[in-house]
Amino acid sequence: MSNADIIAAHYAASDGGDLAGMLAPLGPETTWTEAAGFPYAGTYTGPEEVRDNVFGAIAKDWDGYTFTLGDLLDAGDTVIGLGTYRGKHRETGRSFTARVAHVWKFDGGKVASFEQIVDSVPVVDAMGNR
């Protein structure tokens, strides 16, 4: 399985609401960075921290939060997913759409890091935090 195939499987799991499948490519040393300015900003290490601080928080705050993959770019040990986030905030009832890039880096066939690059303004606005 290529690095791009591993990330394609992550996104397929996301489409199916399969959190375990989404976390499967992450090892205990994998770092996951949510962008500064994003509501869940920070760097988390390992699947448990990502589950709790990213996906758990999103599930608590949003209805219908999705990532739609537009392009998956295979650059060997770097894989980039370009797409769109959408969701409706539970408290405010406001919806948003935001473009995003995910940069996945591999080391020895394993995910070493994930970095989110996103237009955070629509997300923050939907939360009523601006």
mmCIF file of N, CA and C in Angstrom:
data_model
loop_
_atom_site.group_PDB
_atom_site.id
_atom_site.type_symbol
_atom_site.label_atom_id
_atom_site.label_comp_id
_atom_site.label_asym_id
_atom_site.label_seq_id
_atom_site.Cartn_x
_atom_site.Cartn_y
_atom_site.Cartn_z
ATOM 1 N N MET A 1 0.854 -1.174 0.000
ATOM 2 C CA MET A 1 0.000 0.000 0.000
ATOM 3 C C MET A 1 0.905 1.244 0.000
ATOM 4 N N SER A 2 0.652 2.154 -0.928
ATOM 5 C CA SER A 2 1.448 3.380 -1.011
ATOM 6 C C SER A 2 1.031 4.359 0.089
ATOM 7 N N ASN A 3 1.852 5.373 0.301
ATOM 8 C CA ASN A 3 1.509 6.406 1.282
ATOM 9 C C ASN A 3 0.192 7.082 0.908
ATOM 10 N N ALA A 4 0.013 7.367 -0.376
ATOM 11 C CA ALA A 4 -1.241 7.984 -0.820
ATOM 12 C C ALA A 4 -2.427 7.056 -0.565
ATOM 13 N N ASP A 5 -2.239 5.751 -0.737
ATOM 14 C CA ASP A 5 -3.313 4.787 -0.457
ATOM 15 C C ASP A 5 -3.690 4.803 1.024
ATOM 16 N N ILE A 6 -2.693 4.936 1.888
ATOM 17 C CA ILE A 6 -2.947 4.990 3.335
ATOM 18 C C ILE A 6 -3.813 6.199 3.667
ATOM 19 N N ILE A 7 -3.494 7.342 3.070
ATOM 20 C CA ILE A 7 -4.260 8.562 3.349
ATOM 21 C C ILE A 7 -5.627 8.501 2.676
ATOM 22 N N ALA A 8 -5.715 7.916 1.499
ATOM 23 C CA ALA A 8 -7.019 7.729 0.860
ATOM 24 C C ALA A 8 -7.924 6.879 1.745
ATOM 25 N N ALA A 9 -7.363 5.862 2.399
ATOM 26 C CA ALA A 9 -8.147 5.027 3.316
ATOM 27 C C ALA A 9 -8.601 5.833 4.531
ATOM 28 N N HIS A 10 -7.753 6.746 5.016
ATOM 29 C CA HIS A 10 -8.147 7.633 6.124
ATOM 30 C C HIS A 10 -9.370 8.456 5.714
ATOM 31 N N TYR A 11 -9.321 9.056 4.523
ATOM 32 C CA TYR A 11 -10.440 9.885 4.067
ATOM 33 C C TYR A 11 -11.690 9.051 3.793
ATOM 34 N N ALA A 12 -11.522 7.836 3.296
ATOM 35 C CA ALA A 12 -12.677 6.952 3.094
ATOM 36 C C ALA A 12 -13.325 6.618 4.434
ATOM 37 N N ALA A 13 -12.507 6.391 5.458
ATOM 38 C CA ALA A 13 -13.039 6.140 6.802
ATOM 39 C C ALA A 13 -13.787 7.367 7.307
ATOM 40 N N SER A 14 -13.247 8.547 7.054
ATOM 41 C CA SER A 14 -13.916 9.793 7.450
ATOM 42 C C SER A 14 -15.289 9.889 6.788
ATOM 43 N N ASP A 15 -15.345 9.597 5.490
ATOM 44 C CA ASP A 15 -16.621 9.637 4.765
ATOM 45 C C ASP A 15 -17.638 8.678 5.364
ATOM 46 N N GLY A 16 -17.157 7.561 5.911
ATOM 47 C CA GLY A 16 -18.045 6.554 6.492
ATOM 48 C C GLY A 16 -18.301 6.725 7.980
ATOM 49 N N GLY A 17 -17.752 7.798 8.579
ATOM 50 C CA GLY A 17 -17.942 8.016 10.014
ATOM 51 C C GLY A 17 -17.209 7.007 10.876
ATOM 52 N N ASP A 18 -16.134 6.433 10.355
ATOM 53 C CA ASP A 18 -15.365 5.391 11.039
ATOM 54 C C ASP A 18 -14.145 6.011 11.724
ATOM 55 N N LEU A 19 -14.304 6.450 12.969
ATOM 56 C CA LEU A 19 -13.214 7.115 13.687
ATOM 57 C C LEU A 19 -12.018 6.193 13.866
ATOM 58 N N ALA A 20 -12.247 4.932 14.192
ATOM 59 C CA ALA A 20 -11.132 3.993 14.355
ATOM 60 C C ALA A 20 -10.335 3.873 13.060
ATOM 61 N N GLY A 21 -11.020 3.827 11.930
ATOM 62 C CA GLY A 21 -10.352 3.774 10.641
ATOM 63 C C GLY A 21 -9.580 5.044 10.333
ATOM 64 N N MET A 22 -10.119 6.178 10.763
ATOM 65 C CA MET A 22 -9.424 7.453 10.563
ATOM 66 C C MET A 22 -8.129 7.502 11.370
ATOM 67 N N LEU A 23 -8.164 6.955 12.575
ATOM 68 C CA LEU A 23 -6.999 7.000 13.460
ATOM 69 C C LEU A 23 -6.001 5.878 13.175
ATOM 70 N N ALA A 24 -6.406 4.867 12.418
ATOM 71 C CA ALA A 24 -5.568 3.684 12.187
ATOM 72 C C ALA A 24 -4.169 3.994 11.661
ATOM 73 N N PRO A 25 -3.985 4.981 10.764
ATOM 74 C CA PRO A 25 -2.624 5.215 10.263
ATOM 75 C C PRO A 25 -1.705 5.934 11.248
ATOM 76 N N LEU A 26 -2.247 6.406 12.368
ATOM 77 C CA LEU A 26 -1.446 7.176 13.320
ATOM 78 C C LEU A 26 -0.764 6.257 14.319
ATOM 79 N N GLY A 27 0.518 6.479 14.527
ATOM 80 C CA GLY A 27 1.259 5.737 15.537
ATOM 81 C C GLY A 27 1.406 6.555 16.802
ATOM 82 N N PRO A 28 1.987 5.985 17.847
ATOM 83 C CA PRO A 28 2.115 6.689 19.125
ATOM 84 C C PRO A 28 2.992 7.942 19.048
ATOM 85 N N GLU A 29 3.857 8.032 18.046
ATOM 86 C CA GLU A 29 4.749 9.189 17.904
ATOM 87 C C GLU A 29 4.284 10.171 16.831
ATOM 88 N N THR A 30 3.198 9.868 16.145
ATOM 89 C CA THR A 30 2.699 10.764 15.101
ATOM 90 C C THR A 30 2.274 12.087 15.721
ATOM 91 N N THR A 31 2.742 13.202 15.137
ATOM 92 C CA THR A 31 2.287 14.519 15.589
ATOM 93 C C THR A 31 1.205 15.021 14.640
ATOM 94 N N TRP A 32 0.198 15.655 15.222
ATOM 95 C CA TRP A 32 -0.963 16.161 14.478
ATOM 96 C C TRP A 32 -1.117 17.624 14.867
ATOM 97 N N THR A 33 -0.956 18.532 13.903
ATOM 98 C CA THR A 33 -1.012 19.964 14.188
ATOM 99 C C THR A 33 -2.238 20.588 13.545
ATOM 100 N N GLU A 34 -3.109 21.118 14.389
ATOM 101 C CA GLU A 34 -4.238 21.929 13.955
ATOM 102 C C GLU A 34 -3.765 23.379 13.906
ATOM 103 N N ALA A 35 -4.148 24.105 12.872
ATOM 104 C CA ALA A 35 -3.626 25.438 12.587
ATOM 105 C C ALA A 35 -3.896 26.439 13.709
ATOM 106 N N ALA A 36 -2.930 27.342 13.901
ATOM 107 C CA ALA A 36 -3.123 28.478 14.811
ATOM 108 C C ALA A 36 -4.331 29.264 14.310
ATOM 109 N N GLY A 37 -5.174 29.699 15.217
ATOM 110 C CA GLY A 37 -6.386 30.414 14.848
ATOM 111 C C GLY A 37 -7.592 29.511 14.679
ATOM 112 N N PHE A 38 -7.366 28.206 14.512
ATOM 113 C CA PHE A 38 -8.455 27.240 14.411
ATOM 114 C C PHE A 38 -8.924 26.926 15.830
ATOM 115 N N PRO A 39 -10.205 26.647 16.034
ATOM 116 C CA PRO A 39 -10.701 26.426 17.401
ATOM 117 C C PRO A 39 -9.992 25.316 18.172
ATOM 118 N N TYR A 40 -9.420 24.351 17.481
ATOM 119 C CA TYR A 40 -8.779 23.218 18.152
ATOM 120 C C TYR A 40 -7.264 23.253 17.946
ATOM 121 N N ALA A 41 -6.725 24.469 17.801
ATOM 122 C CA ALA A 41 -5.301 24.681 17.512
ATOM 123 C C ALA A 41 -4.416 23.977 18.529
ATOM 124 N N GLY A 42 -3.306 23.455 18.025
ATOM 125 C CA GLY A 42 -2.326 22.813 18.885
ATOM 126 C C GLY A 42 -1.688 21.651 18.164
ATOM 127 N N THR A 43 -0.687 21.082 18.803
ATOM 128 C CA THR A 43 -0.038 19.883 18.281
ATOM 129 C C THR A 43 -0.270 18.753 19.270
ATOM 130 N N TYR A 44 -0.790 17.659 18.765
ATOM 131 C CA TYR A 44 -1.155 16.508 19.570
ATOM 132 C C TYR A 44 -0.330 15.312 19.105
ATOM 133 N N THR A 45 0.015 14.438 20.023
ATOM 134 C CA THR A 45 0.867 13.296 19.707
ATOM 135 C C THR A 45 0.118 11.994 19.960
ATOM 136 N N GLY A 46 0.051 11.171 18.919
ATOM 137 C CA GLY A 46 -0.588 9.865 19.032
ATOM 138 C C GLY A 46 -2.084 9.916 18.809
ATOM 139 N N PRO A 47 -2.665 8.769 18.486
ATOM 140 C CA PRO A 47 -4.083 8.718 18.140
ATOM 141 C C PRO A 47 -5.032 9.107 19.269
ATOM 142 N N GLU A 48 -4.680 8.822 20.516
ATOM 143 C CA GLU A 48 -5.587 9.155 21.618
ATOM 144 C C GLU A 48 -5.723 10.669 21.780
ATOM 145 N N GLU A 49 -4.595 11.392 21.723
ATOM 146 C CA GLU A 49 -4.660 12.856 21.838
ATOM 147 C C GLU A 49 -5.431 13.463 20.670
ATOM 148 N N VAL A 50 -5.242 12.924 19.475
ATOM 149 C CA VAL A 50 -5.969 13.422 18.307
ATOM 150 C C VAL A 50 -7.463 13.141 18.473
ATOM 151 N N ARG A 51 -7.794 11.941 18.889
ATOM 152 C CA ARG A 51 -9.203 11.588 19.111
ATOM 153 C C ARG A 51 -9.849 12.548 20.104
ATOM 154 N N ASP A 52 -9.197 12.765 21.243
ATOM 155 C CA ASP A 52 -9.788 13.563 22.312
ATOM 156 C C ASP A 52 -9.830 15.055 21.998
ATOM 157 N N ASN A 53 -8.731 15.600 21.455
ATOM 158 C CA ASN A 53 -8.597 17.051 21.297
ATOM 159 C C ASN A 53 -9.073 17.587 19.957
ATOM 160 N N VAL A 54 -9.217 16.707 18.984
ATOM 161 C CA VAL A 54 -9.677 17.152 17.667
ATOM 162 C C VAL A 54 -11.055 16.560 17.382
ATOM 163 N N PHE A 55 -11.117 15.274 17.119
ATOM 164 C CA PHE A 55 -12.375 14.678 16.679
ATOM 165 C C PHE A 55 -13.442 14.664 17.767
ATOM 166 N N GLY A 56 -13.046 14.461 19.018
ATOM 167 C CA GLY A 56 -14.010 14.522 20.115
ATOM 168 C C GLY A 56 -14.591 15.912 20.284
ATOM 169 N N ALA A 57 -13.732 16.925 20.178
ATOM 170 C CA ALA A 57 -14.185 18.313 20.311
ATOM 171 C C ALA A 57 -15.093 18.701 19.147
ATOM 172 N N ILE A 58 -14.729 18.290 17.946
ATOM 173 C CA ILE A 58 -15.560 18.588 16.776
ATOM 174 C C ILE A 58 -16.939 17.947 16.932
ATOM 175 N N ALA A 59 -16.989 16.689 17.358
ATOM 176 C CA ALA A 59 -18.268 15.992 17.527
ATOM 177 C C ALA A 59 -19.150 16.677 18.562
ATOM 178 N N LYS A 60 -18.526 17.263 19.582
ATOM 179 C CA LYS A 60 -19.278 17.952 20.634
ATOM 180 C C LYS A 60 -19.843 19.288 20.143
ATOM 181 N N ASP A 61 -19.086 19.983 19.297
ATOM 182 C CA ASP A 61 -19.435 21.357 18.922
ATOM 183 C C ASP A 61 -20.255 21.493 17.645
ATOM 184 N N TRP A 62 -20.229 20.491 16.761
ATOM 185 C CA TRP A 62 -20.777 20.662 15.418
ATOM 186 C C TRP A 62 -21.768 19.568 15.045
ATOM 187 N N ASP A 63 -22.736 19.933 14.214
ATOM 188 C CA ASP A 63 -23.610 18.979 13.529
ATOM 189 C C ASP A 63 -23.151 18.904 12.078
ATOM 190 N N GLY A 64 -23.094 17.706 11.547
ATOM 191 C CA GLY A 64 -22.792 17.536 10.132
ATOM 192 C C GLY A 64 -21.442 18.062 9.705
ATOM 193 N N TYR A 65 -20.454 18.006 10.601
ATOM 194 C CA TYR A 65 -19.109 18.472 10.257
ATOM 195 C C TYR A 65 -18.488 17.472 9.292
ATOM 196 N N THR A 66 -18.087 17.952 8.119
ATOM 197 C CA THR A 66 -17.526 17.059 7.111
ATOM 198 C C THR A 66 -16.269 17.651 6.488
ATOM 199 N N PHE A 67 -15.457 16.772 5.951
ATOM 200 C CA PHE A 67 -14.349 17.131 5.077
ATOM 201 C C PHE A 67 -14.616 16.460 3.745
ATOM 202 N N THR A 68 -14.663 17.251 2.680
ATOM 203 C CA THR A 68 -14.833 16.710 1.340
ATOM 204 C C THR A 68 -13.507 16.839 0.610
ATOM 205 N N LEU A 69 -12.938 15.717 0.236
ATOM 206 C CA LEU A 69 -11.660 15.702 -0.467
ATOM 207 C C LEU A 69 -11.860 16.117 -1.916
ATOM 208 N N GLY A 70 -11.065 17.096 -2.347
ATOM 209 C CA GLY A 70 -11.082 17.508 -3.748
ATOM 210 C C GLY A 70 -9.955 16.848 -4.523
ATOM 211 N N ASP A 71 -8.736 16.952 -4.000
ATOM 212 C CA ASP A 71 -7.553 16.392 -4.654
ATOM 213 C C ASP A 71 -6.662 15.727 -3.625
ATOM 214 N N LEU A 72 -6.059 14.624 -4.022
ATOM 215 C CA LEU A 72 -5.061 13.944 -3.210
ATOM 216 C C LEU A 72 -3.775 13.929 -4.026
ATOM 217 N N LEU A 73 -2.752 14.624 -3.524
ATOM 218 C CA LEU A 73 -1.501 14.802 -4.251
ATOM 219 C C LEU A 73 -0.419 13.934 -3.628
ATOM 220 N N ASP A 74 0.154 13.054 -4.434
ATOM 221 C CA ASP A 74 1.155 12.097 -3.975
ATOM 222 C C ASP A 74 2.541 12.607 -4.341
ATOM 223 N N ALA A 75 3.318 12.985 -3.333
ATOM 224 C CA ALA A 75 4.703 13.426 -3.534
ATOM 225 C C ALA A 75 5.643 12.494 -2.773
ATOM 226 N N GLY A 76 5.349 11.214 -2.801
ATOM 227 C CA GLY A 76 6.201 10.232 -2.141
ATOM 228 C C GLY A 76 6.008 10.228 -0.636
ATOM 229 N N ASP A 77 6.990 10.755 0.094
ATOM 230 C CA ASP A 77 6.897 10.791 1.561
ATOM 231 C C ASP A 77 6.051 11.945 2.075
ATOM 232 N N THR A 78 5.519 12.763 1.165
ATOM 233 C CA THR A 78 4.559 13.812 1.513
ATOM 234 C C THR A 78 3.302 13.579 0.685
ATOM 235 N N VAL A 79 2.154 13.595 1.354
ATOM 236 C CA VAL A 79 0.864 13.459 0.683
ATOM 237 C C VAL A 79 0.027 14.653 1.112
ATOM 238 N N ILE A 80 -0.619 15.305 0.142
ATOM 239 C CA ILE A 80 -1.415 16.491 0.443
ATOM 240 C C ILE A 80 -2.861 16.238 0.039
ATOM 241 N N GLY A 81 -3.759 16.478 0.986
ATOM 242 C CA GLY A 81 -5.186 16.415 0.717
ATOM 243 C C GLY A 81 -5.741 17.822 0.670
ATOM 244 N N LEU A 82 -6.358 18.194 -0.444
ATOM 245 C CA LEU A 82 -6.995 19.504 -0.592
ATOM 246 C C LEU A 82 -8.495 19.299 -0.582
ATOM 247 N N GLY A 83 -9.196 20.115 0.188
ATOM 248 C CA GLY A 83 -10.631 19.918 0.259
ATOM 249 C C GLY A 83 -11.354 21.033 0.966
ATOM 250 N N THR A 84 -12.540 20.694 1.456
ATOM 251 C CA THR A 84 -13.444 21.674 2.053
ATOM 252 C C THR A 84 -14.056 21.107 3.323
ATOM 253 N N TYR A 85 -14.026 21.917 4.378
ATOM 254 C CA TYR A 85 -14.755 21.612 5.608
ATOM 255 C C TYR A 85 -16.127 22.276 5.528
ATOM 256 N N ARG A 86 -17.122 21.613 6.117
ATOM 257 C CA ARG A 86 -18.460 22.190 6.268
ATOM 258 C C ARG A 86 -19.026 21.718 7.599
ATOM 259 N N GLY A 87 -19.872 22.536 8.183
ATOM 260 C CA GLY A 87 -20.534 22.128 9.408
ATOM 261 C C GLY A 87 -21.490 23.189 9.904
ATOM 262 N N LYS A 88 -22.294 22.807 10.892
ATOM 263 C CA LYS A 88 -23.242 23.725 11.531
ATOM 264 C C LYS A 88 -22.979 23.678 13.028
ATOM 265 N N HIS A 89 -22.690 24.839 13.608
ATOM 266 C CA HIS A 89 -22.361 24.906 15.026
ATOM 267 C C HIS A 89 -23.606 24.646 15.871
ATOM 268 N N ARG A 90 -23.477 23.795 16.858
ATOM 269 C CA ARG A 90 -24.624 23.404 17.690
ATOM 270 C C ARG A 90 -25.198 24.578 18.483
ATOM 271 N N GLU A 91 -24.355 25.424 19.053
ATOM 272 C CA GLU A 91 -24.842 26.531 19.889
ATOM 273 C C GLU A 91 -25.424 27.673 19.080
ATOM 274 N N THR A 92 -24.705 28.115 18.043
ATOM 275 C CA THR A 92 -25.131 29.305 17.299
ATOM 276 C C THR A 92 -26.094 28.985 16.169
ATOM 277 N N GLY A 93 -26.082 27.739 15.685
ATOM 278 C CA GLY A 93 -26.896 27.376 14.535
ATOM 279 C C GLY A 93 -26.333 27.871 13.212
ATOM 280 N N ARG A 94 -25.151 28.469 13.249
ATOM 281 C CA ARG A 94 -24.530 29.008 12.029
ATOM 282 C C ARG A 94 -23.732 27.924 11.308
ATOM 283 N N SER A 95 -23.801 27.980 9.988
ATOM 284 C CA SER A 95 -23.047 27.047 9.148
ATOM 285 C C SER A 95 -21.821 27.736 8.570
ATOM 286 N N PHE A 96 -20.859 26.935 8.131
ATOM 287 C CA PHE A 96 -19.663 27.481 7.498
ATOM 288 C C PHE A 96 -19.188 26.547 6.396
ATOM 289 N N THR A 97 -18.378 27.104 5.525
ATOM 290 C CA THR A 97 -17.616 26.373 4.517
ATOM 291 C C THR A 97 -16.220 26.965 4.528
ATOM 292 N N ALA A 98 -15.191 26.132 4.575
ATOM 293 C CA ALA A 98 -13.806 26.617 4.605
ATOM 294 C C ALA A 98 -12.910 25.694 3.790
ATOM 295 N N ARG A 99 -12.046 26.289 2.992
ATOM 296 C CA ARG A 99 -11.056 25.516 2.240
ATOM 297 C C ARG A 99 -9.927 25.103 3.171
ATOM 298 N N VAL A 100 -9.326 23.937 2.877
ATOM 299 C CA VAL A 100 -8.300 23.392 3.763
ATOM 300 C C VAL A 100 -7.300 22.556 2.965
ATOM 301 N N ALA A 101 -6.073 22.543 3.467
ATOM 302 C CA ALA A 101 -5.043 21.629 2.967
ATOM 303 C C ALA A 101 -4.532 20.822 4.147
ATOM 304 N N HIS A 102 -4.369 19.543 3.933
ATOM 305 C CA HIS A 102 -3.777 18.641 4.926
ATOM 306 C C HIS A 102 -2.437 18.168 4.376
ATOM 307 N N VAL A 103 -1.376 18.360 5.130
ATOM 308 C CA VAL A 103 -0.045 17.924 4.711
ATOM 309 C C VAL A 103 0.364 16.749 5.593
ATOM 310 N N TRP A 104 0.474 15.593 4.989
ATOM 311 C CA TRP A 104 0.849 14.353 5.664
ATOM 312 C C TRP A 104 2.291 14.036 5.313
ATOM 313 N N LYS A 105 3.133 13.778 6.315
ATOM 314 C CA LYS A 105 4.528 13.396 6.073
ATOM 315 C C LYS A 105 4.751 11.989 6.612
ATOM 316 N N PHE A 106 5.479 11.203 5.831
ATOM 317 C CA PHE A 106 5.754 9.809 6.165
ATOM 318 C C PHE A 106 7.233 9.602 6.432
ATOM 319 N N ASP A 107 7.512 8.640 7.298
ATOM 320 C CA ASP A 107 8.885 8.205 7.560
ATOM 321 C C ASP A 107 8.856 6.683 7.640
ATOM 322 N N GLY A 108 9.535 6.037 6.723
ATOM 323 C CA GLY A 108 9.573 4.576 6.731
ATOM 324 C C GLY A 108 8.225 3.924 6.534
ATOM 325 N N GLY A 109 7.349 4.548 5.746
ATOM 326 C CA GLY A 109 6.034 3.978 5.475
ATOM 327 C C GLY A 109 5.002 4.217 6.560
ATOM 328 N N LYS A 110 5.356 5.016 7.564
ATOM 329 C CA LYS A 110 4.423 5.329 8.659
ATOM 330 C C LYS A 110 4.181 6.834 8.702
ATOM 331 N N VAL A 111 2.970 7.238 9.119
ATOM 332 C CA VAL A 111 2.666 8.661 9.230
ATOM 333 C C VAL A 111 3.504 9.251 10.354
ATOM 334 N N ALA A 112 4.355 10.211 10.007
ATOM 335 C CA ALA A 112 5.175 10.905 11.002
ATOM 336 C C ALA A 112 4.469 12.153 11.506
ATOM 337 N N SER A 113 3.784 12.869 10.579
ATOM 338 C CA SER A 113 3.124 14.104 10.998
ATOM 339 C C SER A 113 1.981 14.465 10.062
ATOM 340 N N PHE A 114 1.080 15.249 10.613
ATOM 341 C CA PHE A 114 -0.055 15.828 9.898
ATOM 342 C C PHE A 114 -0.055 17.306 10.237
ATOM 343 N N GLU A 115 -0.275 18.152 9.227
ATOM 344 C CA GLU A 115 -0.424 19.590 9.471
ATOM 345 C C GLU A 115 -1.627 20.101 8.700
ATOM 346 N N GLN A 116 -2.481 20.832 9.392
ATOM 347 C CA GLN A 116 -3.665 21.437 8.801
ATOM 348 C C GLN A 116 -3.344 22.885 8.445
ATOM 349 N N ILE A 117 -3.700 23.277 7.223
ATOM 350 C CA ILE A 117 -3.607 24.667 6.784
ATOM 351 C C ILE A 117 -5.015 25.038 6.345
ATOM 352 N N VAL A 118 -5.633 26.010 7.038
ATOM 353 C CA VAL A 118 -7.061 26.247 6.826
ATOM 354 C C VAL A 118 -7.394 27.732 6.957
ATOM 355 N N ASP A 119 -8.426 28.145 6.242
ATOM 356 C CA ASP A 119 -9.007 29.470 6.439
ATOM 357 C C ASP A 119 -9.922 29.356 7.657
ATOM 358 N N SER A 120 -9.410 29.771 8.809
ATOM 359 C CA SER A 120 -10.132 29.602 10.078
ATOM 360 C C SER A 120 -11.270 30.594 10.276
ATOM 361 N N VAL A 121 -11.252 31.715 9.557
ATOM 362 C CA VAL A 121 -12.233 32.775 9.801
ATOM 363 C C VAL A 121 -13.673 32.274 9.689
ATOM 364 N N PRO A 122 -14.058 31.541 8.638
ATOM 365 C CA PRO A 122 -15.451 31.087 8.577
ATOM 366 C C PRO A 122 -15.845 30.182 9.748
ATOM 367 N N VAL A 123 -14.904 29.386 10.231
ATOM 368 C CA VAL A 123 -15.177 28.475 11.347
ATOM 369 C C VAL A 123 -15.391 29.274 12.628
ATOM 370 N N VAL A 124 -14.490 30.198 12.896
ATOM 371 C CA VAL A 124 -14.577 31.038 14.095
ATOM 372 C C VAL A 124 -15.845 31.887 14.050
ATOM 373 N N ASP A 125 -16.172 32.434 12.875
ATOM 374 C CA ASP A 125 -17.395 33.225 12.733
ATOM 375 C C ASP A 125 -18.636 32.387 13.032
ATOM 376 N N ALA A 126 -18.673 31.153 12.539
ATOM 377 C CA ALA A 126 -19.830 30.288 12.780
ATOM 378 C C ALA A 126 -20.003 29.990 14.265
ATOM 379 N N MET A 127 -18.889 29.975 14.994
ATOM 380 C CA MET A 127 -18.938 29.724 16.436
ATOM 381 C C MET A 127 -19.336 30.974 17.221
ATOM 382 N N GLY A 128 -19.395 32.113 16.532
ATOM 383 C CA GLY A 128 -19.737 33.366 17.202
ATOM 384 C C GLY A 128 -18.601 33.924 18.027
ATOM 385 N N ASN A 129 -17.368 33.571 17.664
ATOM 386 C CA ASN A 129 -16.202 33.982 18.451
ATOM 387 C C ASN A 129 -15.469 35.175 17.868
ATOM 388 N N ARG A 130 -16.094 35.901 16.965
ATOM 389 C CA ARG A 130 -15.443 37.071 16.389
ATOM 390 C C ARG A 130 -16.389 38.220 16.364
#
